[in-house]
CSV table of N, CA, C and O in Angstrom, one decimal:
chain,number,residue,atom,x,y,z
H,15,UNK,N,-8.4,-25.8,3.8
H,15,UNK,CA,-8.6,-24.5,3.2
H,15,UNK,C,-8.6,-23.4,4.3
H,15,UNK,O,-8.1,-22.3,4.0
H,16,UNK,N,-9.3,-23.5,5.5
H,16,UNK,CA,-9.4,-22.8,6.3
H,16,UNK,C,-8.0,-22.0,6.9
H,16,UNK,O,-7.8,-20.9,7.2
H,17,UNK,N,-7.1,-23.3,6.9
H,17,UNK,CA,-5.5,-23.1,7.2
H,17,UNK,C,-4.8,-21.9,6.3
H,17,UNK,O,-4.0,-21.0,6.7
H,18,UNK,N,-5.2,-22.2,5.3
H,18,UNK,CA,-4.9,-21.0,4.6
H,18,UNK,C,-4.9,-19.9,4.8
H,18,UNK,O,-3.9,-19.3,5.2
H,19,UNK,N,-6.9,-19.4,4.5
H,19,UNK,CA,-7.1,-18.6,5.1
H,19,UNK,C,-6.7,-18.0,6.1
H,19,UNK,O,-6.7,-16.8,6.2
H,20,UNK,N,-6.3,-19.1,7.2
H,20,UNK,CA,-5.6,-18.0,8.5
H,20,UNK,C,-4.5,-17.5,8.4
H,20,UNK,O,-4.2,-16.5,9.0
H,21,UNK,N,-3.7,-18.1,7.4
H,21,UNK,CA,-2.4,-17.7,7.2
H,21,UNK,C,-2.6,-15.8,6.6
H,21,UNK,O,-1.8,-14.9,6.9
H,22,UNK,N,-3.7,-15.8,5.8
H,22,UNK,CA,-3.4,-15.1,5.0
H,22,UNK,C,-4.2,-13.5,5.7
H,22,UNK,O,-4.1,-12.4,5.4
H,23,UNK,N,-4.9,-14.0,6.6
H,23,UNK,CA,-5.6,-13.0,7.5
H,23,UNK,C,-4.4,-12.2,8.4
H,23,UNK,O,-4.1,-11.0,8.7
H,24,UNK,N,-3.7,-13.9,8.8
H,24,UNK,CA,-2.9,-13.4,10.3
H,24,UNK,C,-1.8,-12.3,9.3
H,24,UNK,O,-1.8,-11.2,9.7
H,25,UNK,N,-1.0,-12.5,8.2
H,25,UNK,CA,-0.1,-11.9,6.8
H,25,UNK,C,-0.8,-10.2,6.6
H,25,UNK,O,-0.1,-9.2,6.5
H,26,UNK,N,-2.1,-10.3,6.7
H,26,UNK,CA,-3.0,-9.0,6.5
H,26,UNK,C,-2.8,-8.1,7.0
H,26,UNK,O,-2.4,-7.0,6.6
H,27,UNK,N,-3.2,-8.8,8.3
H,27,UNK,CA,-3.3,-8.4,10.2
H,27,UNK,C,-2.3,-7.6,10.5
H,27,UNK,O,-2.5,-6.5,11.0
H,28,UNK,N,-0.6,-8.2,10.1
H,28,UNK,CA,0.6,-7.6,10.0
H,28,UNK,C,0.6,-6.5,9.8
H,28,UNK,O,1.4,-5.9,10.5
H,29,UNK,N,-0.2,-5.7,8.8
H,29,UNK,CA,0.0,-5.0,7.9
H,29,UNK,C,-1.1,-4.2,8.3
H,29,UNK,O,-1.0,-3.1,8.9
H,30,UNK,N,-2.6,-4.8,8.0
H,30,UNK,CA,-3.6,-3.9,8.6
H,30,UNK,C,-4.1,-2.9,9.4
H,30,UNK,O,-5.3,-2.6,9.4
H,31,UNK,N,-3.3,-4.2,11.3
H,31,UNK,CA,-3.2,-3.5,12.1
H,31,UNK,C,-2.4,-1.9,13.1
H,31,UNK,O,-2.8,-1.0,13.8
H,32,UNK,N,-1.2,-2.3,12.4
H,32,UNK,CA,-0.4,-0.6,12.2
H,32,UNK,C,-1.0,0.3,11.5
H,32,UNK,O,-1.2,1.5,12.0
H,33,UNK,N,-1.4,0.0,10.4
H,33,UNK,CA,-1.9,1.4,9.2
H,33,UNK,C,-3.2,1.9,9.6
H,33,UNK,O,-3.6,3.0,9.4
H,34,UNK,N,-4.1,0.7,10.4
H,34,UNK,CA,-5.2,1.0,10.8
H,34,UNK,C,-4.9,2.5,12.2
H,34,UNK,O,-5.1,3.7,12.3
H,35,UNK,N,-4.2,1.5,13.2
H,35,UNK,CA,-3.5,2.7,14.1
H,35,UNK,C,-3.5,3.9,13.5
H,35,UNK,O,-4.3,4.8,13.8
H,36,UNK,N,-2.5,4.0,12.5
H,36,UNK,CA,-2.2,5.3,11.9
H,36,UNK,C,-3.3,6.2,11.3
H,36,UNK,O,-3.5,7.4,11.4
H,37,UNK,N,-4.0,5.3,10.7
H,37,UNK,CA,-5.3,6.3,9.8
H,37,UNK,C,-5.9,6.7,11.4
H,37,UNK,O,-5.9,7.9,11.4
H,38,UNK,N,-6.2,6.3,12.3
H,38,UNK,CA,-6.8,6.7,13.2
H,38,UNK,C,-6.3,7.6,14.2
H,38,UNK,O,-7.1,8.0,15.0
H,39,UNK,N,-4.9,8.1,14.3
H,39,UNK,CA,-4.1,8.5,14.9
H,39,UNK,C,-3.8,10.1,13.7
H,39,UNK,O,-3.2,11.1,14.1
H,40,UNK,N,-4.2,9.9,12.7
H,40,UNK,CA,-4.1,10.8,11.4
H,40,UNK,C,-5.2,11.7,11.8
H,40,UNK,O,-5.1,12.8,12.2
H,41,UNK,N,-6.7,10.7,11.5
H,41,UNK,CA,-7.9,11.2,11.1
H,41,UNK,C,-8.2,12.1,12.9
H,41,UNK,O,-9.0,13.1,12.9
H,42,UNK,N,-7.5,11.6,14.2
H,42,UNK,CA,-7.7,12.5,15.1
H,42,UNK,C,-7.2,14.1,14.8
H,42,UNK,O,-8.0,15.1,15.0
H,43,UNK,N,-5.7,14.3,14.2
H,43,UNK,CA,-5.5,15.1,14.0
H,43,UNK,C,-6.2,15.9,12.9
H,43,UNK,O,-6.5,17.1,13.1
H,44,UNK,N,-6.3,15.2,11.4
H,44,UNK,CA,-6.8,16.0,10.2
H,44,UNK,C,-8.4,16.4,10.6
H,44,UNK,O,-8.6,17.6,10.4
H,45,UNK,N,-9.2,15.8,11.1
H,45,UNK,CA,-10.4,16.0,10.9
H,45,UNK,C,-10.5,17.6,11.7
H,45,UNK,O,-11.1,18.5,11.1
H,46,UNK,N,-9.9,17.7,12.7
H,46,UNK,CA,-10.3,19.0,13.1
H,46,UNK,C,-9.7,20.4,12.7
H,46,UNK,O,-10.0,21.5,13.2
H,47,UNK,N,-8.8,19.9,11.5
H,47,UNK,CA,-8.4,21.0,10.9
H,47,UNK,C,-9.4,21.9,10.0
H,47,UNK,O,-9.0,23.0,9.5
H,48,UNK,N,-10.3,21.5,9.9
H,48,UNK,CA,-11.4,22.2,9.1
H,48,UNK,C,-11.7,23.4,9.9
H,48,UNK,O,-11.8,24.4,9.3
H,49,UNK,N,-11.8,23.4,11.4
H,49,UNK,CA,-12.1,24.2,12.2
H,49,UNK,C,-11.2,25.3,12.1
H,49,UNK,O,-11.6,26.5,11.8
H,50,UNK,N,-9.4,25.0,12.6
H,50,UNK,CA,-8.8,25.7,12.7
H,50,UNK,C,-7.8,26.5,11.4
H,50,UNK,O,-7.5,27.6,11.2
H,51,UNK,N,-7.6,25.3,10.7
H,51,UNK,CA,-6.5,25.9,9.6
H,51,UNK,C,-7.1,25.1,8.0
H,51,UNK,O,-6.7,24.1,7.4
H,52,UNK,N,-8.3,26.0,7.5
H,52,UNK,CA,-8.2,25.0,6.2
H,52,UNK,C,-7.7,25.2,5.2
H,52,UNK,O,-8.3,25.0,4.2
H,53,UNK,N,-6.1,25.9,5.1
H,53,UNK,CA,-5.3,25.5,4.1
H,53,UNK,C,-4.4,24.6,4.6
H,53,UNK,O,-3.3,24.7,4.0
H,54,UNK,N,-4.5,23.8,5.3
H,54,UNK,CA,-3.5,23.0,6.1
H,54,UNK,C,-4.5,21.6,5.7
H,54,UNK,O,-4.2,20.5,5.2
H,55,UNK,N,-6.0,22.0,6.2
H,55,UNK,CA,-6.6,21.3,5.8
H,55,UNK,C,-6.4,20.5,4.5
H,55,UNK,O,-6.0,19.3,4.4
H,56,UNK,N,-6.8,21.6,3.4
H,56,UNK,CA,-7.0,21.1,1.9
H,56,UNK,C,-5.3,20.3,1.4
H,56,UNK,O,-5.1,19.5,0.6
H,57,UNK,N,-4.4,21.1,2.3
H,57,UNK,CA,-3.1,20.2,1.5
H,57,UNK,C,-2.6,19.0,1.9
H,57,UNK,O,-1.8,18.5,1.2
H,58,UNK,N,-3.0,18.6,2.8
H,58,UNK,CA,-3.3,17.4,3.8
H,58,UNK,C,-3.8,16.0,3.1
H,58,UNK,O,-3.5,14.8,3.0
H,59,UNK,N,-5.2,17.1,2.5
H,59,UNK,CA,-6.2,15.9,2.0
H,59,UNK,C,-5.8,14.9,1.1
H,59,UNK,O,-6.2,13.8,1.4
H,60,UNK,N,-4.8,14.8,-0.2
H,60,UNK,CA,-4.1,14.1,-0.7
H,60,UNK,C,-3.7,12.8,0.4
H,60,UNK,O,-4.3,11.7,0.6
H,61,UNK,N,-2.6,13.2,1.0
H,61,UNK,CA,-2.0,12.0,2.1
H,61,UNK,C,-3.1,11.7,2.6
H,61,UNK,O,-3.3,10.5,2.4
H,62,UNK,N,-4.2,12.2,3.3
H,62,UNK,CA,-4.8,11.3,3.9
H,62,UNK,C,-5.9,10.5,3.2
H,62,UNK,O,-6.2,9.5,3.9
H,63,UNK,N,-6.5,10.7,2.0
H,63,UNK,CA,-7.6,9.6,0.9
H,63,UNK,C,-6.5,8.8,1.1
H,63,UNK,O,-6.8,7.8,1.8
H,64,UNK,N,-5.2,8.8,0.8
H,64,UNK,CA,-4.6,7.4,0.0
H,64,UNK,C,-4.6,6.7,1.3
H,64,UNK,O,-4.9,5.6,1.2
H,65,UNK,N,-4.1,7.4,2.9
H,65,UNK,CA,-4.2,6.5,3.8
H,65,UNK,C,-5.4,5.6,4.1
H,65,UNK,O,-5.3,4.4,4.3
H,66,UNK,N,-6.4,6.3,4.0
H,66,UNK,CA,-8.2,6.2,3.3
H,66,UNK,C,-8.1,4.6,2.8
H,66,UNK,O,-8.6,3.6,3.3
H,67,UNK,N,-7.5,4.8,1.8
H,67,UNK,CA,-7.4,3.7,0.7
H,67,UNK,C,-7.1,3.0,1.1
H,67,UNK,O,-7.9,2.1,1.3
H,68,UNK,N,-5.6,2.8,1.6
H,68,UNK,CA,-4.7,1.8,2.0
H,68,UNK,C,-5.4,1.4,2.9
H,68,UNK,O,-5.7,0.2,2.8
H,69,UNK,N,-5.9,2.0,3.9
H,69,UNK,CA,-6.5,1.4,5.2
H,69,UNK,C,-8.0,0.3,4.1
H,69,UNK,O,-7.9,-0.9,4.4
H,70,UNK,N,-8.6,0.4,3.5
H,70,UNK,CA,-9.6,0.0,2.6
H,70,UNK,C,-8.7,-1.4,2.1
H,70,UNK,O,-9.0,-2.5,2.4
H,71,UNK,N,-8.2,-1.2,1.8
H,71,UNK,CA,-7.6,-2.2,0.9
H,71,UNK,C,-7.0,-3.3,1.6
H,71,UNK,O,-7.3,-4.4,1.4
H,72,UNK,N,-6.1,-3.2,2.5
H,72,UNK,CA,-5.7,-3.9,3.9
H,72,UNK,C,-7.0,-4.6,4.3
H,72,UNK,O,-7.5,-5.6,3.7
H,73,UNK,N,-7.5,-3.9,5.3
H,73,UNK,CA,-8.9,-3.8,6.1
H,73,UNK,C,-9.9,-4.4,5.2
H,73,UNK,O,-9.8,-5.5,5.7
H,74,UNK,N,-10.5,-4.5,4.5
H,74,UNK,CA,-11.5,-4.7,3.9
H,74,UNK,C,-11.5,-6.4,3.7
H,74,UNK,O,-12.3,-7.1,4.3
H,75,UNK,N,-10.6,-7.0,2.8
H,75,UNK,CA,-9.9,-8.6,2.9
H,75,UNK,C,-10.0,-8.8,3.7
H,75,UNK,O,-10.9,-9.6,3.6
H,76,UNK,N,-9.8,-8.8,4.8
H,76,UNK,CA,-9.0,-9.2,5.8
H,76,UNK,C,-10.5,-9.8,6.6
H,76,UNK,O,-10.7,-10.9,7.0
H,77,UNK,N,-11.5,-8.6,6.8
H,77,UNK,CA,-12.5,-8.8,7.5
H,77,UNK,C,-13.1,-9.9,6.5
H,77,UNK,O,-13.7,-10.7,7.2
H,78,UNK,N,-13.2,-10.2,5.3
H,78,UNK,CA,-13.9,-11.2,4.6
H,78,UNK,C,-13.2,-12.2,5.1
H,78,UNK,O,-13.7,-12.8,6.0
H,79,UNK,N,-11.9,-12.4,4.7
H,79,UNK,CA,-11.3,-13.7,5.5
H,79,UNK,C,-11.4,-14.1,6.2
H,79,UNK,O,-11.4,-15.4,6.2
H,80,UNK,N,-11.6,-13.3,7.3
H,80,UNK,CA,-11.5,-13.6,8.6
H,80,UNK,C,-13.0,-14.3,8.9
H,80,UNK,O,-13.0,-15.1,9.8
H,81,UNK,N,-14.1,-14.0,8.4
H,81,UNK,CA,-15.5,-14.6,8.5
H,81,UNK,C,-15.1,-15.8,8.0
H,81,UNK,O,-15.7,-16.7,8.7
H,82,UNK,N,-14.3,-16.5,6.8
H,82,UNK,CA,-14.4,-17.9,6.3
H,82,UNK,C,-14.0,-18.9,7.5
H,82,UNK,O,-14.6,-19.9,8.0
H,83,UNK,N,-12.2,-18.0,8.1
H,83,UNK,CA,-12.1,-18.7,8.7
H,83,UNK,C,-12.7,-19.1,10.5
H,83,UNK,O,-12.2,-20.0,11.3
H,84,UNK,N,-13.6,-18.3,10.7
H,84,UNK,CA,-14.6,-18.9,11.7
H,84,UNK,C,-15.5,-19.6,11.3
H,84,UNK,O,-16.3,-20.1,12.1
């Protein structure tokens, strides 16, 4: 069972670890837009929750998984 699990972590990981990059390569740029431009801000915020999400939904599995299979 554990074999599984790794399968399905390392399958995740694929996927996880780019988007993760990205939300964090995003959230450098968006977060500081409050300061300078917040209508750039607010139209922004759409794309970035769902990145939010996605990164959540990836990410989140993955870390449970990954505890079974150690």
């Amino acid at each position: 069972m554990k074999y599984v699990f790794a399968v399905i972590v390392v399958t995740l990981n694929l996927i996880n670890v780019p988007l993760n990059m990205l939300y964090m390569k995003v959230q450098k740029w968006y977060l500081p837009m409050w300061k300078k431009d917040k209508i750039v801000y607010f139209a922004f915020a759409p794309f970035y929750w769902v990145l939010v999400v996605l990164t959540f939904i990836f990410g989140y599995p993955c870390e449970l998984l990954a505890k079974f299979v150690h």
